Short mmCIF file of C-alpha atoms and ligand atoms in Angstrom, two decimals:
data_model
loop_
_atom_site.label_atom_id
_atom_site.label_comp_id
_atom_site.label_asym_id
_atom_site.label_seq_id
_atom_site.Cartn_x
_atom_site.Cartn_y
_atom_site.Cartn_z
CA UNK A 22 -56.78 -104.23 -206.46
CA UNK A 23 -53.56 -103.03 -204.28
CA UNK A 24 -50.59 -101.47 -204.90
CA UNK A 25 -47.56 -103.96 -203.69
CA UNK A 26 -43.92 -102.45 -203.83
CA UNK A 27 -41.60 -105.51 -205.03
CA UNK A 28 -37.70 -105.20 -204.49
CA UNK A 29 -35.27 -107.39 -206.22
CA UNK A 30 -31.65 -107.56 -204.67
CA UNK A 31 -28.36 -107.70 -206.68
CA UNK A 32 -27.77 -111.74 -206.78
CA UNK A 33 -31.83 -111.93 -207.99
CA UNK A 34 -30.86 -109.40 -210.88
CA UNK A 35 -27.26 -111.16 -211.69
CA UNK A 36 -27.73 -112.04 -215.23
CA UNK A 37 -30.56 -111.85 -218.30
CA UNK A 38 -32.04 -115.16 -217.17
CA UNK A 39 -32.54 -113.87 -213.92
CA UNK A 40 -34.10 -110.94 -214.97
CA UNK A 41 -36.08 -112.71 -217.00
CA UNK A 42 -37.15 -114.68 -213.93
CA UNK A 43 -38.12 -111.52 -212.19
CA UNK A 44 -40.04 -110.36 -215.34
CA UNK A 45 -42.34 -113.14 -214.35
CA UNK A 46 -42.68 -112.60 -210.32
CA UNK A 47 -43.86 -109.23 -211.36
CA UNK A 48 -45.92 -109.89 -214.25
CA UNK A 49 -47.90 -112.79 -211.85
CA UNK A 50 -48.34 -110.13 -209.32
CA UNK A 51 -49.73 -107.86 -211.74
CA UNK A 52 -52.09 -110.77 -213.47
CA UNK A 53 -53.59 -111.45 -210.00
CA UNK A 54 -54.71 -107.89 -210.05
CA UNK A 55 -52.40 -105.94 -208.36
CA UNK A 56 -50.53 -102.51 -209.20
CA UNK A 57 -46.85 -103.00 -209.32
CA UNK A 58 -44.03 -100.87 -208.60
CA UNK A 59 -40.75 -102.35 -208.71
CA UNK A 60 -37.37 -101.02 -206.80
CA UNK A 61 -34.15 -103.01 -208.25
CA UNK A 62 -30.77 -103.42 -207.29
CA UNK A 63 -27.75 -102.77 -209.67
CA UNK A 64 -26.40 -106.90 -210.87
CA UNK A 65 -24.52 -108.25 -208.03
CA UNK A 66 -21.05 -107.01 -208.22
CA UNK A 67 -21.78 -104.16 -210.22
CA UNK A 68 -21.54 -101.56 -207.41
CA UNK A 69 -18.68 -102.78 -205.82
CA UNK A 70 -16.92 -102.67 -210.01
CA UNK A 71 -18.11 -98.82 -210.33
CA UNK A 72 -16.79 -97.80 -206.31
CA UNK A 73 -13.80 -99.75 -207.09
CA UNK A 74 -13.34 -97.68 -210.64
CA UNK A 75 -13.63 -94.35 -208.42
CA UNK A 76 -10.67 -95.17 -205.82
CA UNK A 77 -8.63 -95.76 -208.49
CA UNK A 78 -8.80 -92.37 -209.42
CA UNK A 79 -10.01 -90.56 -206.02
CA UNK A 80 -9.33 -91.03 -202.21
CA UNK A 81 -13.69 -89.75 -202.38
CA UNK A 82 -12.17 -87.59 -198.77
CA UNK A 83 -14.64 -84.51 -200.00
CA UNK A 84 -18.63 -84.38 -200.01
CA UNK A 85 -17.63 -82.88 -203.63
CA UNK A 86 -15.55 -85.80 -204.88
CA UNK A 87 -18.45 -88.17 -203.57
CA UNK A 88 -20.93 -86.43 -205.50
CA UNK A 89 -19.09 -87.12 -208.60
CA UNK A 90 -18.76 -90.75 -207.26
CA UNK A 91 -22.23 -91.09 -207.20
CA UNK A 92 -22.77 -90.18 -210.46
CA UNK A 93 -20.85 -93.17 -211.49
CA UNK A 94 -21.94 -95.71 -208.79
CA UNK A 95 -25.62 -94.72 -209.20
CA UNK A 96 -25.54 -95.92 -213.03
CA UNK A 97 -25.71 -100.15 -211.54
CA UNK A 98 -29.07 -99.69 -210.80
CA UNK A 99 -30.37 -97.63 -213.80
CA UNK A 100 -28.86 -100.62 -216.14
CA UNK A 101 -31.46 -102.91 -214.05
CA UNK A 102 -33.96 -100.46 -214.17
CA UNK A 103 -33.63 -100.50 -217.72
CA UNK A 104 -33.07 -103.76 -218.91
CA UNK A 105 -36.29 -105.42 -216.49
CA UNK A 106 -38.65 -102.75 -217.85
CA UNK A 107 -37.73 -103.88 -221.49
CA UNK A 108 -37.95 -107.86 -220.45
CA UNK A 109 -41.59 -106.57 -219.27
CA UNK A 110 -42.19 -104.90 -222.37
CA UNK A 111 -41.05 -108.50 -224.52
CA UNK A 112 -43.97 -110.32 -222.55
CA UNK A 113 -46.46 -107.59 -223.32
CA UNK A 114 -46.68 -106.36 -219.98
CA UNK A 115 -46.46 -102.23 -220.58
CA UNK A 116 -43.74 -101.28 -218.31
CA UNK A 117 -41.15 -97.93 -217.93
CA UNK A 118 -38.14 -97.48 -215.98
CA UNK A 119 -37.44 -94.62 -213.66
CA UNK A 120 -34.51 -93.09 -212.26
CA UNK A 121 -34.20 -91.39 -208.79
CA UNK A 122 -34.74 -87.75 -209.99
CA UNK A 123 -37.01 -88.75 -212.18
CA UNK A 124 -39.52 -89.94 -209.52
CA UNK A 125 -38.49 -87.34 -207.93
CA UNK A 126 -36.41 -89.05 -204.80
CA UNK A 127 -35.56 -86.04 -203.38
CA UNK A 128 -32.53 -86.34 -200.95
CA UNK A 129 -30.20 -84.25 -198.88
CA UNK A 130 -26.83 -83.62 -199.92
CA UNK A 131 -24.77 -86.19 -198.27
CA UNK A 132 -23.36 -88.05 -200.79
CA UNK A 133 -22.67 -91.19 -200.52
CA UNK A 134 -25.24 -91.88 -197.74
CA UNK A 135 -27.98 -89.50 -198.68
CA UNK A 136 -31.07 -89.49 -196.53
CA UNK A 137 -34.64 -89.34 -198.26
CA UNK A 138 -36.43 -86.11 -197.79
CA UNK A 139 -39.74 -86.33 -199.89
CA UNK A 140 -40.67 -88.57 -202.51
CA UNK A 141 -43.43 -87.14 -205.79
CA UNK A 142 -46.24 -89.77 -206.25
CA UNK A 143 -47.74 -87.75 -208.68
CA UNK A 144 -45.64 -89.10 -212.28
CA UNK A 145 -45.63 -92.21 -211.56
CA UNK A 146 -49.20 -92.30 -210.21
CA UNK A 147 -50.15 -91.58 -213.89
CA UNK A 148 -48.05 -93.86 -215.50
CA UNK A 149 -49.35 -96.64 -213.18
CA UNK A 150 -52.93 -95.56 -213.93
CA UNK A 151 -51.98 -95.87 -217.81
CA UNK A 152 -51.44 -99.65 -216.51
CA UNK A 153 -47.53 -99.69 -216.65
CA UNK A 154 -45.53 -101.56 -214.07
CA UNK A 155 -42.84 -98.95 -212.83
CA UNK A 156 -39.47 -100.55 -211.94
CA UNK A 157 -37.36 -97.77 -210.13
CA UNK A 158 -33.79 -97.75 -209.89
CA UNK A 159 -33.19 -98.51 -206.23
CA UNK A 160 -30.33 -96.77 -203.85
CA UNK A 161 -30.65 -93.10 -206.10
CA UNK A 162 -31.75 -89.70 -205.37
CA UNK A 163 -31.14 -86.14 -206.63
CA UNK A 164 -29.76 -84.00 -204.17
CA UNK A 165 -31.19 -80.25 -203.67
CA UNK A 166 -28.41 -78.67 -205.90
CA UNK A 167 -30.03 -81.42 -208.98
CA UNK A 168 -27.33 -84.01 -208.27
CA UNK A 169 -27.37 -87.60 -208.24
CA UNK A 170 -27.43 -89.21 -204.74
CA UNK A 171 -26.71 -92.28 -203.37
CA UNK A 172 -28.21 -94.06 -200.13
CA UNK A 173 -25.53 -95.71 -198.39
CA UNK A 174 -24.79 -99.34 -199.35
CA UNK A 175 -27.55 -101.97 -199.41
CA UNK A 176 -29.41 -98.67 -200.01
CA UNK A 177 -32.45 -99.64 -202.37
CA UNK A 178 -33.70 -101.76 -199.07
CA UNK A 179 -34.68 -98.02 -198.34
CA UNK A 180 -35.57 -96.62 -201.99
CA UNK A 181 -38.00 -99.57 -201.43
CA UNK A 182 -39.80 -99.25 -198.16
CA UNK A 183 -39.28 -95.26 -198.42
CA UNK A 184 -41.74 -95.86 -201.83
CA UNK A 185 -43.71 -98.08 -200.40
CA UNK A 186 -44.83 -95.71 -197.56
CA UNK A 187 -44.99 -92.51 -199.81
CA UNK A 188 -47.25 -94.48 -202.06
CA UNK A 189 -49.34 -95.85 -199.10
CA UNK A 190 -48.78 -99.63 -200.72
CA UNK A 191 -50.49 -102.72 -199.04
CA UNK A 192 -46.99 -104.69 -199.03
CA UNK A 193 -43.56 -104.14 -199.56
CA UNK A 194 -41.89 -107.73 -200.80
CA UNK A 195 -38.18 -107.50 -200.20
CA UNK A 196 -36.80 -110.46 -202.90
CA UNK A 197 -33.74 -111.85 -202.13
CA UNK A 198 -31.39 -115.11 -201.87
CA UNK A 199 -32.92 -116.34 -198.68
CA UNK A 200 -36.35 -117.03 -198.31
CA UNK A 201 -36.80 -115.07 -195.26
CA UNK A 202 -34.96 -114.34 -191.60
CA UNK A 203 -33.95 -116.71 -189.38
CA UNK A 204 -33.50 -117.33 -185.88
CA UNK A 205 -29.59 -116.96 -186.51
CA UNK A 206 -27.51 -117.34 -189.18
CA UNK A 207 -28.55 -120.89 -191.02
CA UNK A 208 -24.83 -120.53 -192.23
CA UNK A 209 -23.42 -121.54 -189.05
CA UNK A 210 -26.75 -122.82 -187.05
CA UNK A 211 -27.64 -125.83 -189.21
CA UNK A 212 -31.08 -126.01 -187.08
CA UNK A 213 -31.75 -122.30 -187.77
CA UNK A 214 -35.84 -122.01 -187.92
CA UNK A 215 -37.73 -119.53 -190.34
CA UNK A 216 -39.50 -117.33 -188.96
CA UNK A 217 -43.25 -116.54 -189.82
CA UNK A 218 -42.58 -112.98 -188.43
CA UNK A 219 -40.56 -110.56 -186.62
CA UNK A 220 -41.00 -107.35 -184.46
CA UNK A 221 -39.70 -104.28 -186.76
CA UNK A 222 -38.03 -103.06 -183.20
CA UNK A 223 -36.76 -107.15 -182.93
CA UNK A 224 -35.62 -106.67 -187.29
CA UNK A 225 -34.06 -103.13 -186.47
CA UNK A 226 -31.70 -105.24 -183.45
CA UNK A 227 -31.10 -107.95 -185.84
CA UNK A 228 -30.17 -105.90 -188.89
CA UNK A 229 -27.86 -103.47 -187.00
CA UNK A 230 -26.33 -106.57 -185.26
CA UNK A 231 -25.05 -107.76 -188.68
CA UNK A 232 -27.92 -109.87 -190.11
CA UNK A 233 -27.51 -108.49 -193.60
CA UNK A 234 -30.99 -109.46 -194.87
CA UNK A 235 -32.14 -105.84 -194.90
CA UNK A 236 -30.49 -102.36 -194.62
CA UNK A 237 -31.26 -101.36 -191.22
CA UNK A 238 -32.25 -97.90 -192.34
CA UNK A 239 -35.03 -99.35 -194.07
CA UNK A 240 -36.50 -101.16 -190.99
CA UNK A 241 -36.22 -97.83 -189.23
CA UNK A 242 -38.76 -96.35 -192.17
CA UNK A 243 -40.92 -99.50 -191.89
CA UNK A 244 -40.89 -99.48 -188.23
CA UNK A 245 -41.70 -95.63 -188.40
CA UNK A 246 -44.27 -95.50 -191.14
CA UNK A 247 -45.53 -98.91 -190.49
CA UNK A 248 -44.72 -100.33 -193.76
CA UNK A 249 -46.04 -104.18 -193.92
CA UNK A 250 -42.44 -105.70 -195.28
CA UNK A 251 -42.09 -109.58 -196.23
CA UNK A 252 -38.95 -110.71 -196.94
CA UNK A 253 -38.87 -113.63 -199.48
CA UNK A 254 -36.84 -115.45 -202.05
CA UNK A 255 -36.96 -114.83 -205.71
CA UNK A 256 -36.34 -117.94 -206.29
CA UNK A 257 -39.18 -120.18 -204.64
CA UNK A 258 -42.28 -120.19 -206.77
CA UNK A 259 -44.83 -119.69 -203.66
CA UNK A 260 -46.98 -116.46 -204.78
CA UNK A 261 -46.19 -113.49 -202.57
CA UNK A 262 -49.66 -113.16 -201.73
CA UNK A 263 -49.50 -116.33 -199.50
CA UNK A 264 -46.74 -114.69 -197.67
CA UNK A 265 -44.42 -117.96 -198.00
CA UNK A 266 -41.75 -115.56 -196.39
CA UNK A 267 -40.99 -113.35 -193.17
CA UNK A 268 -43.57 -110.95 -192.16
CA UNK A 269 -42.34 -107.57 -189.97
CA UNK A 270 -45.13 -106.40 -188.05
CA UNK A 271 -46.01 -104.84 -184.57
CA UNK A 272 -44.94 -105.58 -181.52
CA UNK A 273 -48.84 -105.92 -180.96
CA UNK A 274 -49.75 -108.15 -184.01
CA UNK A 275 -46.51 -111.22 -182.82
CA UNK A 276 -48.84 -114.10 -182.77
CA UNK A 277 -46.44 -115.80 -180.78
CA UNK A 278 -44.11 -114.26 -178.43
CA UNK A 279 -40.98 -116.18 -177.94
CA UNK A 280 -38.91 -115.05 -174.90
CA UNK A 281 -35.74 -115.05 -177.60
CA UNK A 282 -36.69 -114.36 -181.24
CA UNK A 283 -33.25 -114.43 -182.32
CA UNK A 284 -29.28 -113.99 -181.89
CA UNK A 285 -26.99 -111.90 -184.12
CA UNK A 286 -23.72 -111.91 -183.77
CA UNK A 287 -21.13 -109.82 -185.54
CA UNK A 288 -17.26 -110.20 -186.08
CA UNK A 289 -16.69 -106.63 -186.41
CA UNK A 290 -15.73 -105.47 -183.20
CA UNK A 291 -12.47 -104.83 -181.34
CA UNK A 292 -11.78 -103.84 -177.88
CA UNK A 293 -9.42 -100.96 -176.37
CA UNK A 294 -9.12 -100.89 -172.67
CA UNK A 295 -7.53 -98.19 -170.39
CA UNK A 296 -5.86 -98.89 -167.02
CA UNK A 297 -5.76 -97.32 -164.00
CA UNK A 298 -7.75 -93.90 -165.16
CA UNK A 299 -8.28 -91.36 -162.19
CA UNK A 300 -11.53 -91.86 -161.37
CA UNK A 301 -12.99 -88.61 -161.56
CA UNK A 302 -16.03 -86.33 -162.69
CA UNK A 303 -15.15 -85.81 -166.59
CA UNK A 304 -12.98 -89.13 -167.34
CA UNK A 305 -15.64 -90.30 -169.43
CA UNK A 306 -16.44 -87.35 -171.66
CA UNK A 307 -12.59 -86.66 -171.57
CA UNK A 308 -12.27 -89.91 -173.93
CA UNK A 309 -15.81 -90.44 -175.60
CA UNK A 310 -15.79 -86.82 -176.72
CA UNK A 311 -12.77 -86.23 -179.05
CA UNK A 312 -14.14 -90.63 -180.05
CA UNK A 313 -17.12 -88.79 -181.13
CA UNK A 314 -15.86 -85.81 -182.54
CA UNK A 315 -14.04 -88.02 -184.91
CA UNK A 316 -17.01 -89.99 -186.23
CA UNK A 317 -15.80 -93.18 -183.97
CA UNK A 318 -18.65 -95.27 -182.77
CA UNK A 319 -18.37 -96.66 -179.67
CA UNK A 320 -20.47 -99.23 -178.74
CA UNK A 321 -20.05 -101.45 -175.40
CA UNK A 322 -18.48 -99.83 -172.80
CA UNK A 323 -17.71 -100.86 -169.15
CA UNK A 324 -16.09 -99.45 -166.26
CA UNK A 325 -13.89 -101.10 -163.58
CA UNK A 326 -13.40 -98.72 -160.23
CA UNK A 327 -10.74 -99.57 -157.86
CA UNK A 328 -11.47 -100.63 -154.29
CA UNK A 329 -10.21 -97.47 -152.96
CA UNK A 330 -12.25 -95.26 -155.58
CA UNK A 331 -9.38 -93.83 -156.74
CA UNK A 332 -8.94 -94.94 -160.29
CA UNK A 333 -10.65 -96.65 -163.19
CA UNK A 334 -10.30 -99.42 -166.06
CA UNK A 335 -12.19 -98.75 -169.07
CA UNK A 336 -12.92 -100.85 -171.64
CA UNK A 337 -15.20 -100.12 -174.81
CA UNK A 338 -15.48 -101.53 -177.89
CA UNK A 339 -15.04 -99.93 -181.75
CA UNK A 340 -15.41 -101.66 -185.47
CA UNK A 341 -12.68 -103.05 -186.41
CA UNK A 342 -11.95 -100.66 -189.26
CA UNK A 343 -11.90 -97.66 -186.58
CA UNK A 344 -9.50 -99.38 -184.45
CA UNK A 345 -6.16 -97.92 -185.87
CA UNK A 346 -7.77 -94.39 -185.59
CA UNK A 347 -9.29 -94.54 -182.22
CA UNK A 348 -6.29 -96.13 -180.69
CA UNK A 349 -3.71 -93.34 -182.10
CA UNK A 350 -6.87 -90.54 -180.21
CA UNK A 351 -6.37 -92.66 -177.26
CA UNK A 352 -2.42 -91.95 -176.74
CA UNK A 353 -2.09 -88.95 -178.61
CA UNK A 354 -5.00 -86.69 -177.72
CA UNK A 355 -3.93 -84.33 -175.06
CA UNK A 356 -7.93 -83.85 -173.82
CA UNK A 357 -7.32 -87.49 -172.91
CA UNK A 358 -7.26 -88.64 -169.58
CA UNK A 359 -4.15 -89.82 -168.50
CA UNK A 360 -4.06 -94.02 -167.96
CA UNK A 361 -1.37 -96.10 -167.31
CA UNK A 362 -1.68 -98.76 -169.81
CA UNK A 363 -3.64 -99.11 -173.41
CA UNK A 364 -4.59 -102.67 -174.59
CA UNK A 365 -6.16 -103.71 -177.76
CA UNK A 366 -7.99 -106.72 -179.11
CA UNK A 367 -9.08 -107.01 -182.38
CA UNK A 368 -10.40 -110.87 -182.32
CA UNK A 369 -13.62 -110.41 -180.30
CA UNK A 370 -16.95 -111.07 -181.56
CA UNK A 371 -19.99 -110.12 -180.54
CA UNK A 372 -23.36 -111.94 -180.02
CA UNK A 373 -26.82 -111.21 -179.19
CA UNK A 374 -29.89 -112.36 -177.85
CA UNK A 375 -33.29 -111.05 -178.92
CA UNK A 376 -36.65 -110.52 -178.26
CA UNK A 377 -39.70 -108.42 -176.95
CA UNK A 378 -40.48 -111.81 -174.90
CA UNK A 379 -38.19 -110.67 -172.61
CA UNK A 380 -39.95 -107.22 -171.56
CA UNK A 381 -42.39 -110.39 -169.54
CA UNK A 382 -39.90 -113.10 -169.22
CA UNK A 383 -37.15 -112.80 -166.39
CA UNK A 384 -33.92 -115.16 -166.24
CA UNK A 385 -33.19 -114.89 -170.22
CA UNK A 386 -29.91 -113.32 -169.00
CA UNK A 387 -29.16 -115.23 -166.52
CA UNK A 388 -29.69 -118.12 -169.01
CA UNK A 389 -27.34 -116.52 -171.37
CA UNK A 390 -24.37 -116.22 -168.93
CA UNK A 391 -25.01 -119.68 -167.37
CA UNK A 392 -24.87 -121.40 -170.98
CA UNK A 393 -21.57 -119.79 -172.00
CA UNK A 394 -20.42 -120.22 -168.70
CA UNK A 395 -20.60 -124.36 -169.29
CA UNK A 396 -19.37 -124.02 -172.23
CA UNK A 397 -16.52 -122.02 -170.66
CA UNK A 398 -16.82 -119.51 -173.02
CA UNK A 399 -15.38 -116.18 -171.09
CA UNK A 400 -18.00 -112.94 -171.24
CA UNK A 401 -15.73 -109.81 -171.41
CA UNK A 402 -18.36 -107.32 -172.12
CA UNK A 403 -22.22 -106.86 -171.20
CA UNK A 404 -24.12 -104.38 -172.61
CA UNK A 405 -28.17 -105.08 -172.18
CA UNK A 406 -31.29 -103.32 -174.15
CA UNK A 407 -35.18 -103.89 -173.53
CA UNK A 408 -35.10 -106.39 -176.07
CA UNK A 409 -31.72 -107.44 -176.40
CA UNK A 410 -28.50 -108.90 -174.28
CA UNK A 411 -25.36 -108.82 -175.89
CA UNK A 412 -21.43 -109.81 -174.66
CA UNK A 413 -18.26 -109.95 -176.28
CA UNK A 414 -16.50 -113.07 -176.26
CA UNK A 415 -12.72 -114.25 -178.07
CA UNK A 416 -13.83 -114.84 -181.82
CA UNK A 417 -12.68 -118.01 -182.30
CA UNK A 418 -16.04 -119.26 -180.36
CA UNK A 419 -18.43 -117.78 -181.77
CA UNK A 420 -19.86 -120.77 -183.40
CA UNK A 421 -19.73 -122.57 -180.43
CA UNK A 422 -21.98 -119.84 -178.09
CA UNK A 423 -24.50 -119.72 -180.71
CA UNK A 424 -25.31 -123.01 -181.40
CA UNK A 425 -25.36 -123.28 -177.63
CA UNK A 426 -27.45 -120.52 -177.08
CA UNK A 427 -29.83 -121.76 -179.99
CA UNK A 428 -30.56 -125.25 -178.17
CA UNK A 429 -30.83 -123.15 -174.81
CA UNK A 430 -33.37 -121.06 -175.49
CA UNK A 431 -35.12 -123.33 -177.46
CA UNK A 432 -35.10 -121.77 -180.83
CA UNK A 433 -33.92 -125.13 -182.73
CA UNK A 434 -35.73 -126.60 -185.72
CA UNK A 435 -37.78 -129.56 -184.57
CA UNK A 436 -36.91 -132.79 -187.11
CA UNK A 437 -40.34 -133.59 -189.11
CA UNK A 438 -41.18 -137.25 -188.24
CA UNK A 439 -42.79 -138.88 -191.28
N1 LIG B 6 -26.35 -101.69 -205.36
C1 LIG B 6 -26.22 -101.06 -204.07
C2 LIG B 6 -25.23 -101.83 -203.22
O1 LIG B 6 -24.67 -102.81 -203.68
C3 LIG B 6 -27.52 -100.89 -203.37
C4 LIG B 6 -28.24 -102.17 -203.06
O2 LIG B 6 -27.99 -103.20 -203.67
O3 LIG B 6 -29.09 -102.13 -202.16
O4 LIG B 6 -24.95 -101.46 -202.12
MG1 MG B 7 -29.10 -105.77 -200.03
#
């Protein structure tokens, strides 16, 4: 008998029929032998409803106003909680629904986008030894004042894995509306492939890079505690145990290892460049400081130098959403550097290839840059990791690079011949 961890995401709990549907996933796990702890989701659209209700009555600036936010936003997932324990109950399956504090999820105090500090086993140990499923609202905490926490958006991705390591379980199933992750998004790439697995450090690229399968938090706690995640859909009928889905494993444990696994893109970048800078010990913590200072993530950044040394362009890149705030910094912070001109562009994309292949595969760059280059798409930032090679291109071709880049390296679906 193992323990398996199953999490259900917002569009798998979006009505009473698909609850009902869920009541069964879990109740088939549990037939086959298996413990059960389940981690929902509040109904889809639900949070968004309660954090809407709250800035209509707050600007949620404070930690203080946020905590009372969270009381309120918290409650989504608590409804689930509730109402799939019950549907459990109706097919005889003994079952009881947990909140965060009742676990207890303890948390730290930042609310809004609490971090997990320790989770009890011991409560819900018993009641699982009694033989009740326990389905936990996802996403919640209590703080170490006794207040209700939440985990950042998309959040219950990390209730569930953070469970699934305290209670040492043999899988953690992610549910959702896909039936696992692909080798780019099959929105756009219509010969995106499935794949059988993925590196957590590949996932952890991916997720930050905008593939919004999993919170990237919670690959971070996978990766760290080395939780064995699949992500599948709720709504194939393939028992879990056959892993129909997406496996993240070890680097170690890839069975195959592609030189790209993937490419991410993400639409949520803009650039701000600075002319003619002096070029001079300090320039660079001169503007990325006070950037910093202000909670501004910067994330590309490259640096021009005259031919005569004497001066700099510097461009970096911001979300999009930070753009109005970084740019006033820019001209208006006296610790800035003086530069001659600022310019701004707020329709550049970003897009990424991955993969621990290319640790022992040289060229894939060179690849990258000669593909886009036929397509005469124009690179204006490179930024490269171990695993991953991303540049900034104009937005309006990002579907083009990608599907490029897909037939490049290879990564395209081969047609099934009958
Ligand atoms: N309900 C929360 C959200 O919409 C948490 C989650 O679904 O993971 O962000
Ligand atoms: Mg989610």
């Amino acid at each position: 008998m193992a323990l398996i961890v199953q999490k259900f995401g917002g569009t798998s709990v979006a009505d009473i029929e698909r609850i009902k549907r869920v009541a069964t996933i879990v109740k088939r796990d549990r037939d086959a032998g298996h413990q059960v702890i389940v981690v929902v989701s509040a109904m889809a659209g639900v949070t968004n409803q309660l954090v809407d209700y709250c800035s209509q009555v707050s600007s949620l600036m404070e930690n203080d106003q946020r905590a009372n936010a969270d009381h309120v936003v918290a409650a989504g997932e608590q409804i689930t909680s509730g109402l799939l324990a019950l549907e459990l109950q109706s097919l005889g399956q003994p079952a009881r629904a947990w909140a965060g504090w009742q676990i207890p999820l303890h948390s730290d105090d930042m609310y809004s986008k609490a971090r997990i500090d320790e989770i009890g086993t011991e409560a819900i140990n018993a009641s699982l030894a009694k033989g009740e499923v326990a389905v936990i609202a996802g996403f919640q905490g209590i703080s170490p004042e006794g207040r209700i926490t939440t985990l950042g958006r998309g959040g219950s991705d990390t209730s569930a894995v953070a469970i699934a390591a305290a209670f040492k379980a043999e899988r953690c199933d992610i549910y959702t509306d896909v039936d696992g992750v692909y080798t780019s998004d099959p929105r756009i790439i219509k010969k995106a492939r499935k794949l059988k697995q993925v590196g957590y450090e590949e996932m952890l690229e991916m997720a930050s890079l905008g593939s919004k399968v999993l919170q990237t938090r919670s690959v971070e706690l996978a990766m760290n505690y080395r939780v064995k995640v699949q992500v599948l859909s709720t709504f194939d009928d393939t028992p879990a145990d056959q892993i129909p889905g997406t496996l993240l494993v070890d680097e170690e444990d890839l069975v195959e290892k592609q030189r790209v696994t993937g490419l991410a893109y993400s639409r949520d970048e803009a650039r701000i460049t600075l002319t003619n800078v002096e070029n001079k010990p300090g320039v660079s913590a001169g503007i990325f400081g006070p950037l910093a200072d202000r909670g501004i993530n910067v994330d590309m950044i490259v640096q021009n130098v005259t031919e005569d040394g004497k001066q700099t362009d510097l461009t970096f890149t911001v979300t999009k959403g930070d753009l109005p705030r970084a740019l006033e910094l820019v001209k208006n912070d006296p610790a800035m550097p003086k530069c001659e001109k600022v310019h701004t562009d707020g329709g550049v994309a970003k897009i990424s290839v991955i993969g621990v292949g290319m640790r022992s595969h040289a060229g894939v760059a060179a690849e990258m840059f000669r593909t886009l280059a036929e397509k005469n798409i124009n690179i204006i930032v490179i930024s490269t990791s171990e695993i991953k090679i991303s540049v900034l291109i104009d937005e309006s071709y990002i579907e083009l690079a990608l599907r490029a880049l897909h037939t490049a390296y290879g990564l395209d679906a081969v047609e099934e011949k009958n």
